[in-house]
Structure formats: structure tokens, C-alpha cells
PDB file of C-alpha atoms in Angstrom:
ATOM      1  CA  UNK A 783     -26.006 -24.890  60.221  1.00 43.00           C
ATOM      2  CA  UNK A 784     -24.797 -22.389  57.479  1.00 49.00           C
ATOM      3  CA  UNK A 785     -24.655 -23.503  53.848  1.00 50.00           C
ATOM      4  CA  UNK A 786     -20.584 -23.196  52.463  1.00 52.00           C
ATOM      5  CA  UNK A 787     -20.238 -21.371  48.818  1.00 47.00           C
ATOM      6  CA  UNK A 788     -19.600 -24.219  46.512  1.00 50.00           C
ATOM      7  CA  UNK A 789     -15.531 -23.863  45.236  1.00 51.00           C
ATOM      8  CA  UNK A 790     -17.324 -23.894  41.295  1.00 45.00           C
ATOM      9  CA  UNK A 791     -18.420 -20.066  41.770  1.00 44.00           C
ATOM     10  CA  UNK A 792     -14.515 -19.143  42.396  1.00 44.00           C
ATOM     11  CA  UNK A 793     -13.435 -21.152  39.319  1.00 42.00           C
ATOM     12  CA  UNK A 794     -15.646 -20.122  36.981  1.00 43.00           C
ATOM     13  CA  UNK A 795     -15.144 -16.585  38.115  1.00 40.00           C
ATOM     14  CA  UNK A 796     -11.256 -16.803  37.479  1.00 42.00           C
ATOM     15  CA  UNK A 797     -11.730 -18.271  34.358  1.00 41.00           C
ATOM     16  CA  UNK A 798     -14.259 -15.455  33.051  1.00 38.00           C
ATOM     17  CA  UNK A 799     -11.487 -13.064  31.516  1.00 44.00           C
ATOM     18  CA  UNK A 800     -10.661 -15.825  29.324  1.00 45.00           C
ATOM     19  CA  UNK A 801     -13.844 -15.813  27.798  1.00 43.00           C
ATOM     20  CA  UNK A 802     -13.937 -11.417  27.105  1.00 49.00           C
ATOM     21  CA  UNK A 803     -10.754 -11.854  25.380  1.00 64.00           C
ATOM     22  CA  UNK A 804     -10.937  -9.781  22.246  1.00 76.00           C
ATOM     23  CA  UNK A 805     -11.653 -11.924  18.711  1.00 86.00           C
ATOM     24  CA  UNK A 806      -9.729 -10.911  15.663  1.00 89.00           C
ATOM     25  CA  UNK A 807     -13.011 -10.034  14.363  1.00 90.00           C
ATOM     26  CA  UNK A 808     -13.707  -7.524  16.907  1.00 90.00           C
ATOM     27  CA  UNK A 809      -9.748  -6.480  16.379  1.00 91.00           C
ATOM     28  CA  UNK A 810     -10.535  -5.630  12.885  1.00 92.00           C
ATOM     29  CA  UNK A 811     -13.881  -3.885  14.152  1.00 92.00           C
ATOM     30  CA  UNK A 812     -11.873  -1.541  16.418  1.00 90.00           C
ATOM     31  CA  UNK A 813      -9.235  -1.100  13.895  1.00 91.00           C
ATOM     32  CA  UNK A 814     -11.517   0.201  11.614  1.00 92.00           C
ATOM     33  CA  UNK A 815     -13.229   3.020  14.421  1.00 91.00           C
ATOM     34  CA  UNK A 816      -9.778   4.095  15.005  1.00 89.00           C
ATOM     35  CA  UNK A 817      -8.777   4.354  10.867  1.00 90.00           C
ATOM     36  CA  UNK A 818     -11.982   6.648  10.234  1.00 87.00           C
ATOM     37  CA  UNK A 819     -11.421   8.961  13.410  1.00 86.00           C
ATOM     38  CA  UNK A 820      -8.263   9.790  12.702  1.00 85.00           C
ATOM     39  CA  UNK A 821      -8.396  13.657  10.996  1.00 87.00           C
ATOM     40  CA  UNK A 822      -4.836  12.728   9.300  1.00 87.00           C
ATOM     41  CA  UNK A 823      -6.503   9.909   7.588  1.00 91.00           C
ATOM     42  CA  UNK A 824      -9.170  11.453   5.778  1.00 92.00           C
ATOM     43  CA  UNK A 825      -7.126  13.905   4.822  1.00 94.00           C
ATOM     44  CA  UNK A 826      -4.550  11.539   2.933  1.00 94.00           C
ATOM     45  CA  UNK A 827      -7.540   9.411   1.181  1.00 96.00           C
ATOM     46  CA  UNK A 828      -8.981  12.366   0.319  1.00 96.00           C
ATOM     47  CA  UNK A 829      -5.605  13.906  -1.315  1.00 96.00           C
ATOM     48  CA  UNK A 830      -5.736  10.437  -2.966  1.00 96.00           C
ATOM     49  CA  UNK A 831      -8.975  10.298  -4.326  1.00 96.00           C
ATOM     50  CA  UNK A 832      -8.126  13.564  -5.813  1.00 96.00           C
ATOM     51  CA  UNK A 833      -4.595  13.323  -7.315  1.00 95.00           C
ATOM     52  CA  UNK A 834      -5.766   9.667  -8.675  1.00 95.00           C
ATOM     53  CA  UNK A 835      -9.231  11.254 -10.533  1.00 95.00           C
ATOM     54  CA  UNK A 836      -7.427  14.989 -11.191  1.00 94.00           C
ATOM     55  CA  UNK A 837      -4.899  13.760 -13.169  1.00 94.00           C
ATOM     56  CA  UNK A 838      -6.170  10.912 -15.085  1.00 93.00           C
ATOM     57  CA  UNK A 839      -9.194  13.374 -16.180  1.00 92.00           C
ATOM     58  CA  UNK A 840      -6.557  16.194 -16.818  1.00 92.00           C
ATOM     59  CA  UNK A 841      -4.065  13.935 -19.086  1.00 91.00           C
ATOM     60  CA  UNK A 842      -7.289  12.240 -20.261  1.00 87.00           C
ATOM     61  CA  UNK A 843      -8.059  16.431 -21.856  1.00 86.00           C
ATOM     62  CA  UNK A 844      -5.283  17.605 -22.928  1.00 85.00           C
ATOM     63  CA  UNK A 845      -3.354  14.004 -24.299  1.00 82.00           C
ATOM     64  CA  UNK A 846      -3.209  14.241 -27.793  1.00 77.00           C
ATOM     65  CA  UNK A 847      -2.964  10.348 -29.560  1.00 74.00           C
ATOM     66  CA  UNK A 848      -1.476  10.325 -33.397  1.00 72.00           C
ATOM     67  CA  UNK A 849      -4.109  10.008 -35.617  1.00 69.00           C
ATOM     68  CA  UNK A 850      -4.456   6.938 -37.021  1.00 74.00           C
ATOM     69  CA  UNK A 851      -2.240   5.260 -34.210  1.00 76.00           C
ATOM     70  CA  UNK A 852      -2.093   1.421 -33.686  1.00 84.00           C
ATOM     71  CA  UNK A 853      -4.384  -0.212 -31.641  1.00 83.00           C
ATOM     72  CA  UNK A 854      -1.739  -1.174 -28.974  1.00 86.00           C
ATOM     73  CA  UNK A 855      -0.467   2.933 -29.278  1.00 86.00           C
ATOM     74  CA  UNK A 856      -4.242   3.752 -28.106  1.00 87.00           C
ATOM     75  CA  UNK A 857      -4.133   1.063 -25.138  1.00 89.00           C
ATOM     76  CA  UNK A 858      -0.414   1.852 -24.193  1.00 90.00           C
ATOM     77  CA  UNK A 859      -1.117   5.878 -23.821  1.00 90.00           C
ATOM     78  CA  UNK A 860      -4.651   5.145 -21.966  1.00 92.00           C
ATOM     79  CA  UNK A 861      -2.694   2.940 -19.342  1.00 93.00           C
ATOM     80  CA  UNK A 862       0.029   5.786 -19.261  1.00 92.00           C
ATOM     81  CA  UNK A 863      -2.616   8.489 -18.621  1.00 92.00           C
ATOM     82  CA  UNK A 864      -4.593   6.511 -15.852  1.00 94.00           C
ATOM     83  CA  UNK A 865      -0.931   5.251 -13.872  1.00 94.00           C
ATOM     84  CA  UNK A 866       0.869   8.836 -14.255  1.00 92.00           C
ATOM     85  CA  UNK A 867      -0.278   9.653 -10.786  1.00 92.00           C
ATOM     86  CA  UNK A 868       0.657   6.507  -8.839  1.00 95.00           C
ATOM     87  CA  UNK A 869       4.197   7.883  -8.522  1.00 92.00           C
ATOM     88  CA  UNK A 870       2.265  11.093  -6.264  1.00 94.00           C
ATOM     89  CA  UNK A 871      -0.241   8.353  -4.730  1.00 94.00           C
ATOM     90  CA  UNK A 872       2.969   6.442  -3.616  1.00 95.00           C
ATOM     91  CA  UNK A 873       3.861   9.241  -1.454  1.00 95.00           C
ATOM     92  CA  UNK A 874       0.727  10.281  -0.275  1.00 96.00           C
ATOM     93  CA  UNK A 875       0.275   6.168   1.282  1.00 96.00           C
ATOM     94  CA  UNK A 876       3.420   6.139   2.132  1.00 96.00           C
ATOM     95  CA  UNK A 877       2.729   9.226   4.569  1.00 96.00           C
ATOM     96  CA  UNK A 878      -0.389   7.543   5.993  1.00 96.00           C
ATOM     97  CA  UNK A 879       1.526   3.918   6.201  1.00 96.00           C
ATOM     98  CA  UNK A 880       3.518   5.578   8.617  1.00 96.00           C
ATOM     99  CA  UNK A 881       1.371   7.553  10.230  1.00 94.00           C
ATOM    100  CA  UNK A 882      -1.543   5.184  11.050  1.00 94.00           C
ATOM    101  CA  UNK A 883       0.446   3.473  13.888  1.00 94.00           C
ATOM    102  CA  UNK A 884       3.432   6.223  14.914  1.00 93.00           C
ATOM    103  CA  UNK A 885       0.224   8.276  16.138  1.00 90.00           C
ATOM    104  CA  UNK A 886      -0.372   5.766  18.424  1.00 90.00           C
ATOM    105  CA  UNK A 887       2.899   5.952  19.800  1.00 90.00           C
ATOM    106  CA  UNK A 888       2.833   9.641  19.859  1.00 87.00           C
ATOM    107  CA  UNK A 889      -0.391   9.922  21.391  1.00 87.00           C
ATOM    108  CA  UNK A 890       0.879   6.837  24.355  1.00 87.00           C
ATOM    109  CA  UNK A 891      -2.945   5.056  22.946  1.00 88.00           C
ATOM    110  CA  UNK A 892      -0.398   2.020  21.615  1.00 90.00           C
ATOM    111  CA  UNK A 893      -0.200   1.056  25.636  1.00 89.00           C
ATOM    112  CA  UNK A 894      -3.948   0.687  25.522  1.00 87.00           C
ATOM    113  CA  UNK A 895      -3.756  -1.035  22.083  1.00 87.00           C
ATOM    114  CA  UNK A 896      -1.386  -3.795  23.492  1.00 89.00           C
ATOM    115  CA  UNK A 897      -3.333  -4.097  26.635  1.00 87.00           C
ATOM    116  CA  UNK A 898      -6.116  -5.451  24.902  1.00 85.00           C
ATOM    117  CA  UNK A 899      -3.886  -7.745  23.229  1.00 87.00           C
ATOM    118  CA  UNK A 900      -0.594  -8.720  25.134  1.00 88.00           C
ATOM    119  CA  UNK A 901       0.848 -10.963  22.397  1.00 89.00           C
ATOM    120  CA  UNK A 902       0.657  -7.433  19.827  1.00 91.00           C
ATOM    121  CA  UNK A 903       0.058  -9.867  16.433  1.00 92.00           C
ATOM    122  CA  UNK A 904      -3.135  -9.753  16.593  1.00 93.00           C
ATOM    123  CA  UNK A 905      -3.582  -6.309  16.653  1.00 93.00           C
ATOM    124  CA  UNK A 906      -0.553  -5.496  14.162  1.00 95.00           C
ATOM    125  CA  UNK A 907      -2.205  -7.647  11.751  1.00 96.00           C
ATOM    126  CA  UNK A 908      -5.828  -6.131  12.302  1.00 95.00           C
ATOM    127  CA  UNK A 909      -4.232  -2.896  11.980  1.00 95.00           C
ATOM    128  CA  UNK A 910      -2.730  -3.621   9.053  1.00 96.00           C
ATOM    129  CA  UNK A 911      -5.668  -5.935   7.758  1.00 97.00           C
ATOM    130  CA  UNK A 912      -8.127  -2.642   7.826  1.00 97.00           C
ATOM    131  CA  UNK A 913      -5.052  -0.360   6.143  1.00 96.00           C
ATOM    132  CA  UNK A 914      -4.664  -2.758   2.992  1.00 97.00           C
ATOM    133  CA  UNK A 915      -8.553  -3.607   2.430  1.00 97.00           C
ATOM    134  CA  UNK A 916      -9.226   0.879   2.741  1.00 97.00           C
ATOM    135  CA  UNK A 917      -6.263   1.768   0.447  1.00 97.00           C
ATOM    136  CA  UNK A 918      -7.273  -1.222  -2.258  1.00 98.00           C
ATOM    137  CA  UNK A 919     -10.530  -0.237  -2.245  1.00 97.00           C
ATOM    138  CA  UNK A 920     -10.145   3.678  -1.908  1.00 97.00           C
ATOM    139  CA  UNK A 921      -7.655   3.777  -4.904  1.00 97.00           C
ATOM    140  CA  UNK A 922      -9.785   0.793  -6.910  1.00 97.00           C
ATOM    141  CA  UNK A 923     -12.695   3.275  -6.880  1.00 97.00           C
ATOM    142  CA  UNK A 924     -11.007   6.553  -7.593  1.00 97.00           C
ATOM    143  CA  UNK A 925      -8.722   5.090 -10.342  1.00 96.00           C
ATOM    144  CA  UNK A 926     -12.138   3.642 -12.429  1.00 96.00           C
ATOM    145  CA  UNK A 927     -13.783   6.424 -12.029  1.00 96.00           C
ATOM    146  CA  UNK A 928     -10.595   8.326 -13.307  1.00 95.00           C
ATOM    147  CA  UNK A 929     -10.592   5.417 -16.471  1.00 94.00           C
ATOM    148  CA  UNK A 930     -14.405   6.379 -17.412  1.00 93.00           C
ATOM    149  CA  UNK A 931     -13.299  10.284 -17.473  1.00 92.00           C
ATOM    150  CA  UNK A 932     -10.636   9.496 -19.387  1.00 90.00           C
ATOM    151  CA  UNK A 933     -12.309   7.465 -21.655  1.00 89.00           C
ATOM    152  CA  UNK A 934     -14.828   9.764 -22.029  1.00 88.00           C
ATOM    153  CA  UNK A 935     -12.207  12.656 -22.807  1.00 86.00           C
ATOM    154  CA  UNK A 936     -10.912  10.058 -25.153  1.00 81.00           C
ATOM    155  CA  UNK A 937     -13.901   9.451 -27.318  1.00 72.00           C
ATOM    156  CA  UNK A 938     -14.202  13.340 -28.116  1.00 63.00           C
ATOM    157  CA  UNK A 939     -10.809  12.664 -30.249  1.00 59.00           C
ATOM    158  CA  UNK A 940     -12.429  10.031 -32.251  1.00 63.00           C
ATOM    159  CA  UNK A 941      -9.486   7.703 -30.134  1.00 66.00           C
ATOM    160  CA  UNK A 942     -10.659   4.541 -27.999  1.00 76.00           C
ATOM    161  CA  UNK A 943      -8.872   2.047 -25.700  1.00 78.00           C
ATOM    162  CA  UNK A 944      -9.785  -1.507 -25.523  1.00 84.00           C
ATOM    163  CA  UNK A 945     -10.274  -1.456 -21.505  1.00 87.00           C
ATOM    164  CA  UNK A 946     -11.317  -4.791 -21.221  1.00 86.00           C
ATOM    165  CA  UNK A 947      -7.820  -5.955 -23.147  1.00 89.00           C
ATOM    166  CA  UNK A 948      -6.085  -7.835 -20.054  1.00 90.00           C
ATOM    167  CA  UNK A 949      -2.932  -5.319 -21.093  1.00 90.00           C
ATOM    168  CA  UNK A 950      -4.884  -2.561 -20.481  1.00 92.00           C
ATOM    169  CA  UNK A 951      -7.022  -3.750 -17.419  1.00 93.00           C
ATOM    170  CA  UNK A 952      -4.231  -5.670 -15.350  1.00 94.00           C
ATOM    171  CA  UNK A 953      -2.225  -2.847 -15.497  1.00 95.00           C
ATOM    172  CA  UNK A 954      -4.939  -0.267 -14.102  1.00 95.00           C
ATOM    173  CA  UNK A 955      -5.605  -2.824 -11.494  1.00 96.00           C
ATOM    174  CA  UNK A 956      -2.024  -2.805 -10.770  1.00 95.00           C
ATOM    175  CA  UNK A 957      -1.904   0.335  -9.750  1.00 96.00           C
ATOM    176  CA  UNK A 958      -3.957  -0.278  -7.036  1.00 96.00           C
ATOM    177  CA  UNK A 959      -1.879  -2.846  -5.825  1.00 97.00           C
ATOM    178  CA  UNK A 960       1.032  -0.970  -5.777  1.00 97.00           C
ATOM    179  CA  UNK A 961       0.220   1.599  -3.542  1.00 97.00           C
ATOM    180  CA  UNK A 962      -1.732  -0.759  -1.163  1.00 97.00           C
ATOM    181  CA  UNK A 963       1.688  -2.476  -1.104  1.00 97.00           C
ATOM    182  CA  UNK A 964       3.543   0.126  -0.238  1.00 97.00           C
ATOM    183  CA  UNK A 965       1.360   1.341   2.195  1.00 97.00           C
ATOM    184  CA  UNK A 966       1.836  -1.891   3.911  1.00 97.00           C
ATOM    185  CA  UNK A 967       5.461  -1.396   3.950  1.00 97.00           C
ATOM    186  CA  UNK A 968       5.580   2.211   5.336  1.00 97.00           C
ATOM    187  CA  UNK A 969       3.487   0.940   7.689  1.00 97.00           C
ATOM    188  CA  UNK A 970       6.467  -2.199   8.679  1.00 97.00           C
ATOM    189  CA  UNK A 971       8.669   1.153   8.795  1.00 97.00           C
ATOM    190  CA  UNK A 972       6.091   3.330  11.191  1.00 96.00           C
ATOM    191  CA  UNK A 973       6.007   0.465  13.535  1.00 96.00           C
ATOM    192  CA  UNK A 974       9.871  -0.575  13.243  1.00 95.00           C
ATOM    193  CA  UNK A 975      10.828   2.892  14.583  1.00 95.00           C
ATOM    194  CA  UNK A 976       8.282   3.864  16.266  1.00 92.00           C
ATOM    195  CA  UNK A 977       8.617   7.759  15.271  1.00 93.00           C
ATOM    196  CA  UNK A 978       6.294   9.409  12.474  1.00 94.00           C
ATOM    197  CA  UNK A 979       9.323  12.198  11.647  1.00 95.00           C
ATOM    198  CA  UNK A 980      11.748   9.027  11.344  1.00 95.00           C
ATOM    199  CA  UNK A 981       8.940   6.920   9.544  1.00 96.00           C
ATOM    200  CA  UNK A 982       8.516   9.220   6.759  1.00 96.00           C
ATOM    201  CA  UNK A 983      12.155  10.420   6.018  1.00 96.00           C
ATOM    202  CA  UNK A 984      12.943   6.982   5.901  1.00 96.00           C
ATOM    203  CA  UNK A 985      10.030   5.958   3.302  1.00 96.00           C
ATOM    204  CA  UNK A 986      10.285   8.822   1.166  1.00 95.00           C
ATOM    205  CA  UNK A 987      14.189   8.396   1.531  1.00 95.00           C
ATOM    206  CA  UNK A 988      13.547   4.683  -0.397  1.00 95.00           C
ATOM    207  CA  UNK A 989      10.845   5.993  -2.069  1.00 94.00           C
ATOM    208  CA  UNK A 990      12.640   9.224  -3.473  1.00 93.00           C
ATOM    209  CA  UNK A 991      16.637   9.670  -2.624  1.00 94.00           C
ATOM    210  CA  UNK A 992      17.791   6.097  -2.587  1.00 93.00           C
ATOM    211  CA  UNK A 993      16.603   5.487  -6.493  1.00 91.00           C
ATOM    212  CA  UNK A 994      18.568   8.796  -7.518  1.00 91.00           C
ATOM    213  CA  UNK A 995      21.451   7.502  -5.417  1.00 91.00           C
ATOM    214  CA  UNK A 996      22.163   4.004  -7.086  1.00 89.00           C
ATOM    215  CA  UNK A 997      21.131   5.343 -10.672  1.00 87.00           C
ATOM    216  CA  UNK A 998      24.525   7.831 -10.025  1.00 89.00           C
ATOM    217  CA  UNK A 999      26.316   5.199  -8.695  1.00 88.00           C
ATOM    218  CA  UNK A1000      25.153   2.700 -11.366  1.00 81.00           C
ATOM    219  CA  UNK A1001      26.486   5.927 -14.298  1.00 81.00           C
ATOM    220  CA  UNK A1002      29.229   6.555 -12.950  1.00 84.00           C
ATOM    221  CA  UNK A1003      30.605   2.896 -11.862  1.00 81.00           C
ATOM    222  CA  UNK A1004      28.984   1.723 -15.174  1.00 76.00           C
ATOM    223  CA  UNK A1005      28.253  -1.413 -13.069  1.00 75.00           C
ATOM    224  CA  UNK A1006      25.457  -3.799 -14.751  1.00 78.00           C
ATOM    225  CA  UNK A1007      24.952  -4.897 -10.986  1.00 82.00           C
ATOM    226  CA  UNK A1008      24.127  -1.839  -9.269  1.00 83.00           C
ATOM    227  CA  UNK A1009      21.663  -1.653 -12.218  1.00 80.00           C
ATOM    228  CA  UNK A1010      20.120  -4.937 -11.216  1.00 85.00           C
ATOM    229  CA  UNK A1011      19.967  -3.761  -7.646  1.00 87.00           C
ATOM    230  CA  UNK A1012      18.022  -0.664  -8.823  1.00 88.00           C
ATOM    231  CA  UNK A1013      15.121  -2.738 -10.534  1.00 90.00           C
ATOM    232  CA  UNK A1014      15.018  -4.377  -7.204  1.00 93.00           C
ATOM    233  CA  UNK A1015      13.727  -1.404  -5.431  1.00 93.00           C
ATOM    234  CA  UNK A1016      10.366  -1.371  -3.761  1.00 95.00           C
ATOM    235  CA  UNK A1017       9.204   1.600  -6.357  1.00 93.00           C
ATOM    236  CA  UNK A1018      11.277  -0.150  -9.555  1.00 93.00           C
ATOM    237  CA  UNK A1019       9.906  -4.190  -8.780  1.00 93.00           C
ATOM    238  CA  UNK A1020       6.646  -1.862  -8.311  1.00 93.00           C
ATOM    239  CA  UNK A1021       6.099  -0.431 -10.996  1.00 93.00           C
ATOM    240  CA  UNK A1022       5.854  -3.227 -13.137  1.00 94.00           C
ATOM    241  CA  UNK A1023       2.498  -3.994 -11.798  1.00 94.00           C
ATOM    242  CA  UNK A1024       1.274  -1.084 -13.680  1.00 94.00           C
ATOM    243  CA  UNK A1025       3.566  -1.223 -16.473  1.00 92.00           C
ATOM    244  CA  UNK A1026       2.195  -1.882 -20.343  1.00 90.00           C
ATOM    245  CA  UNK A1027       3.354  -4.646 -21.858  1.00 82.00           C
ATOM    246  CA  UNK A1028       1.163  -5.633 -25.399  1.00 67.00           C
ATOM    247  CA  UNK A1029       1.361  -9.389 -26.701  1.00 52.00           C
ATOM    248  CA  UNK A1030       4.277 -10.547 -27.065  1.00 41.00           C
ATOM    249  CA  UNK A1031       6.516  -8.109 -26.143  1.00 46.00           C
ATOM    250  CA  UNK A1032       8.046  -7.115 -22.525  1.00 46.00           C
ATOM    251  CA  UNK A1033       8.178  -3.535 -20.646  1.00 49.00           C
ATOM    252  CA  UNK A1034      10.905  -1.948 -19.514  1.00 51.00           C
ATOM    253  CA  UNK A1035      14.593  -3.259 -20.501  1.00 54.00           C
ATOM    254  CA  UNK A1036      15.904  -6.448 -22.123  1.00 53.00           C
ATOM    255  CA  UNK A1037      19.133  -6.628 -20.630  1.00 60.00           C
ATOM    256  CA  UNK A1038      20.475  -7.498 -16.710  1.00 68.00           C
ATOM    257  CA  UNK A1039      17.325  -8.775 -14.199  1.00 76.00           C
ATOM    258  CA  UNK A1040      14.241  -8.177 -16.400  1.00 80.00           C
ATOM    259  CA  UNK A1041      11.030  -7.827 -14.129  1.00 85.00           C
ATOM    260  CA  UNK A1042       7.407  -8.042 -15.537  1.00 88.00           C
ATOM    261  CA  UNK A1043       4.461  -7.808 -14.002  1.00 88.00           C
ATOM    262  CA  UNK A1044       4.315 -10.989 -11.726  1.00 92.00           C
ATOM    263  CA  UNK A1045       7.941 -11.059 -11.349  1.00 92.00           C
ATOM    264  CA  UNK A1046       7.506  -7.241  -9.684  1.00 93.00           C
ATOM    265  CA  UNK A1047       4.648  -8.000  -7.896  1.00 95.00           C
ATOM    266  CA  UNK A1048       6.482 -11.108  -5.665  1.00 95.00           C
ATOM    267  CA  UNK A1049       9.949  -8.712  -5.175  1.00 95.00           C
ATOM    268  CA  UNK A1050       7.627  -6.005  -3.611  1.00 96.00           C
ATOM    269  CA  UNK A1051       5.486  -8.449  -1.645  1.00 97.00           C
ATOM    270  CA  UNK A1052       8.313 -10.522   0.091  1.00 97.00           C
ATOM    271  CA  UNK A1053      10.217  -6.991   0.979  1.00 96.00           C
ATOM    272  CA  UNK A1054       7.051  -6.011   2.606  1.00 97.00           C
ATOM    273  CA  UNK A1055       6.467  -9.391   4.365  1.00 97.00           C
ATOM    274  CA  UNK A1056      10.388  -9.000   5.308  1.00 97.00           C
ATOM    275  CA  UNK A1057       9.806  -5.137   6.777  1.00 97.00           C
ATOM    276  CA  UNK A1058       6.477  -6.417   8.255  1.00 96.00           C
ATOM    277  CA  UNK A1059       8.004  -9.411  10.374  1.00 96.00           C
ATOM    278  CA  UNK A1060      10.831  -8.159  11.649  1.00 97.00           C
ATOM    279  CA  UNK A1061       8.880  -4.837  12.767  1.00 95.00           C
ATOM    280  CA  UNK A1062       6.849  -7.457  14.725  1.00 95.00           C
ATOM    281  CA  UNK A1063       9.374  -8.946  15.920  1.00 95.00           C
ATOM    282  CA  UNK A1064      10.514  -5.943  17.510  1.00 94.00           C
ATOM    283  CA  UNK A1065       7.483  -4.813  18.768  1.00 92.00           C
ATOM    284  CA  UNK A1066       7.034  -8.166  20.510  1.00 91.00           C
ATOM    285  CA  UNK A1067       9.783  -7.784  22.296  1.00 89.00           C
ATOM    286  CA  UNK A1068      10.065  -4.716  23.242  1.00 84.00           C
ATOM    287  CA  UNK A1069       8.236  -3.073  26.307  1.00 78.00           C
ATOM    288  CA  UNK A1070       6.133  -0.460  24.046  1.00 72.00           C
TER     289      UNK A1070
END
């Protein structure tokens, strides 16, 4: 008499590619392989690392502070020299926002991306998980080392910041923020329209035209709410996270919305939560 398979074998067999299914650890793990094999992305961290240390050690030469000058004077002009070059940083993670997941369209690797994950969050968030933690850190690192060449510069000129002020250091930390912020949001863009060409007109278009654009409209309207609209940019409500502001007083103007640092930091994060869902959304439901 022949011995029957037992029916357990079959079950546990169909319920094995439950078990393989990928962690968001292991998301975060491939994320990562992908991010540092990707030529396009050294090559804007590296830009970064450069434009953030170049020009803080280059203003940090040839600044000249008043003799003499305040206390708050020295702070205010050493935040100013080690935040000139977020506005070119901006750009430069703006670019790779977009590009980090349009080159997986481009390339038709998304397909594979979503195959290992059919419900896409996971993934989108890994993706953009490894994207924020490598831009903080990246531009954390470059921008100290930019503030001890500075101060270094500095100290030649008998003139010396108090870095460990909270107006001086919250600021400099800002920075960073910023730009991992907007990274996140070109990144909402990349994977909203699928298209790196699209992507980046669109970011540097925010970024770049649309500011120019409501500031005309805003002088030649003389509106006060186009004005308020304006501070409510991504790079406007941005900036404030890098902005000086000494005790008791504010940055920036007194009339209209006022924005300071905090209130700057939560307009920028909800617009990139905002971009970021409904991109996800959209790549939910659509096939690819």
C-alpha cells in the first residue's frame, strides 16, 4: 500500500511567499544600493559638498566685518556667510529630488521596484526615507566644516562669532533642513509626473520663475495679498529656517503674514507632505 503526501506540505508551500515578502528594513537597505550606484547622484552631493564648503570658506576670506561691530553684527554676518550658498544648494537637491526616482521610470527599473512591493508605499517611503537621512547628513557635514573655515578665516581679522549662540547655531542647522526639505518635495514632483525634463522645469520653475512672477505682480497690483502669498512659497516659508533673528527682534518684515523660523519650517513641511501624498496617490493608482 503506498503512503499519500500529507495536504500540510501543499499549504505550507502556498503560504511560503508570504513569509519572503520584503521588510521595510530591507526596503531601506535596497534603497540605499540603488542611491550610491547611481553616477547622477554622486555627482550632485559632490557639487554640494563643494558649493556648501567653497563659498562659506570664500565669503569667510574676503568678508570684511566693521571694526568694532556689535556682538549680534559679528553673529548676524557669520550666519550670512555660512547660508549664502543654500540658495545654489536648493537647486542642486532640487535636481537630484527629481532625478532619484524619474530615472527609474526612464530606465523601466520602477516595474521591478513595484514588483517587489505591489502596494508602492513602502517603497516610496524607503526611497524617500534614504533621500532625506543622505541630504541631512551630506549638507550637516559640509556646512560645519564650511563654519570651522570660516571661523578660522574669521579669527585672522581679530572678529569672532558666538557659534554656540542658539541665533547663530539654529540657523546653520537650518540650512540643512531646508534643502533636505526641498529635496523631499522635488522628489513628490519627480514621482507626480513621472518625467525628469518635466520634474526639473517644474521645480526650478517654483524654485526660480514663480517668486519673480508674484513679486511683479505683487509691484505692480500693489496688493498686500499677493505679498502674503509670496512669503508662502516653498523657498520664502524656507528661508526662515536659516534666517538671523538676535533676541528680541524678528527677521524679515513686520508687516502682512510675518514667518519666523518655526512658523517657516511647518509652511514648507505640510506643502511637502501635500506634494508627497498626492504623488502617492497617483502612483497607487496608476498602472506604472
Amino acid at each position: 500500500m503506498s503512503a499519500t503526501t500529507p495536504p500540510v506540505t501543499r499549504a505550507h508551500s502556498a503560504s511560503k511567499p508570504d513569509s519572503v515578502r520584503l521588510s521595510f528594513p530591507h526596503m531601506v537597505q535596497s534603497e540605499w544600493i540603488k542611491l550610491r550606484s547611481i553616477r547622477s547622484t554622486i555627482w550632485c552631493y559632490a557639487i554640494l559638498v563643494v558649493l556648501t564648503i567653497g563659498m562659506a570658506a570664500l565669503l569667510g576670506a574676503f568678508v570684511v566685518v566693521p571694526e568694532n561691530a556689535p556682538q549680534s553684527v559679528m553673529n548676524a554676518n557669520f550666519v550670512s556667510i555660512n547660508t549664502t550658498g543654500v540658495s545654489l544648494s536648493a537647486l542642486v537637491v532640487g535636481v537630484l529630488g527629481v532625478l532619484i526616482i524619474t530615472g527609474e521610470y526612464g530606465t523601466g527599473q520602477i516595474r521591478s521596484t513595484f514588483t517587489a512591493d505591489p502596494r508602492r508605499t513602502g517603497v516610496v517611503l524607503a526611497k524617500a526615507t534614504v533621500l532625506a537621512l543622505t541630504t541631512f547628513v551630506v549638507s550637516v557635514v559640509s556646512t560645519w566644516i564650511g563654519v570651522l573655515l570660516s571661523a578660522l578665516l574669521l579669527s585672522s581679522d581679530d572678529t569672532t562669532a558666538q557659534i554656540g549662540d542658539p541665533s547663530v547655531f539654529m540657523p546653520i542647522l537650518g540650512s540643512s533642513v531646508y534643502v533636505t526639505l526641498l529635496a523631499l518635495l522635488a522628489y513628490g514632483i519627480g514621482l507626480l509626473v513621472r518625467s525628469s525634463a518635466g520634474g526639473i522645469a517644474i521645480t526650478l520653475g517654483i524654485l526660480l520663475v514663480l517668486p519673480v512672477i508674484l513679486s511683479l505682480v505683487a509691484g505692480l497690483l500693489h496688493a498686500d495679498w499677493v505679498g502674503d502669498v509670496f512669503r508662502f512659497l516653498p523657498d520664502q516659508a524656507g528661508s526662515q529656517l536659516f534666517a538671523y533673528s538676535s533676541s528680541g527682534t524678528e527677521a524679515g518684515p513686520t508687516s502682512g503674514v510675518v514667518l519666523n523660523g518655526w512658523g517657516g519650517f511647518g509652511v514648507l513641511a505640510v506643502e511637502v507632505l501635500v506634494v508627497g501624498a498626492l504623488a502617492l496617490t497617483v502612483a497607487r493608482r496608476r498602472d506604472v
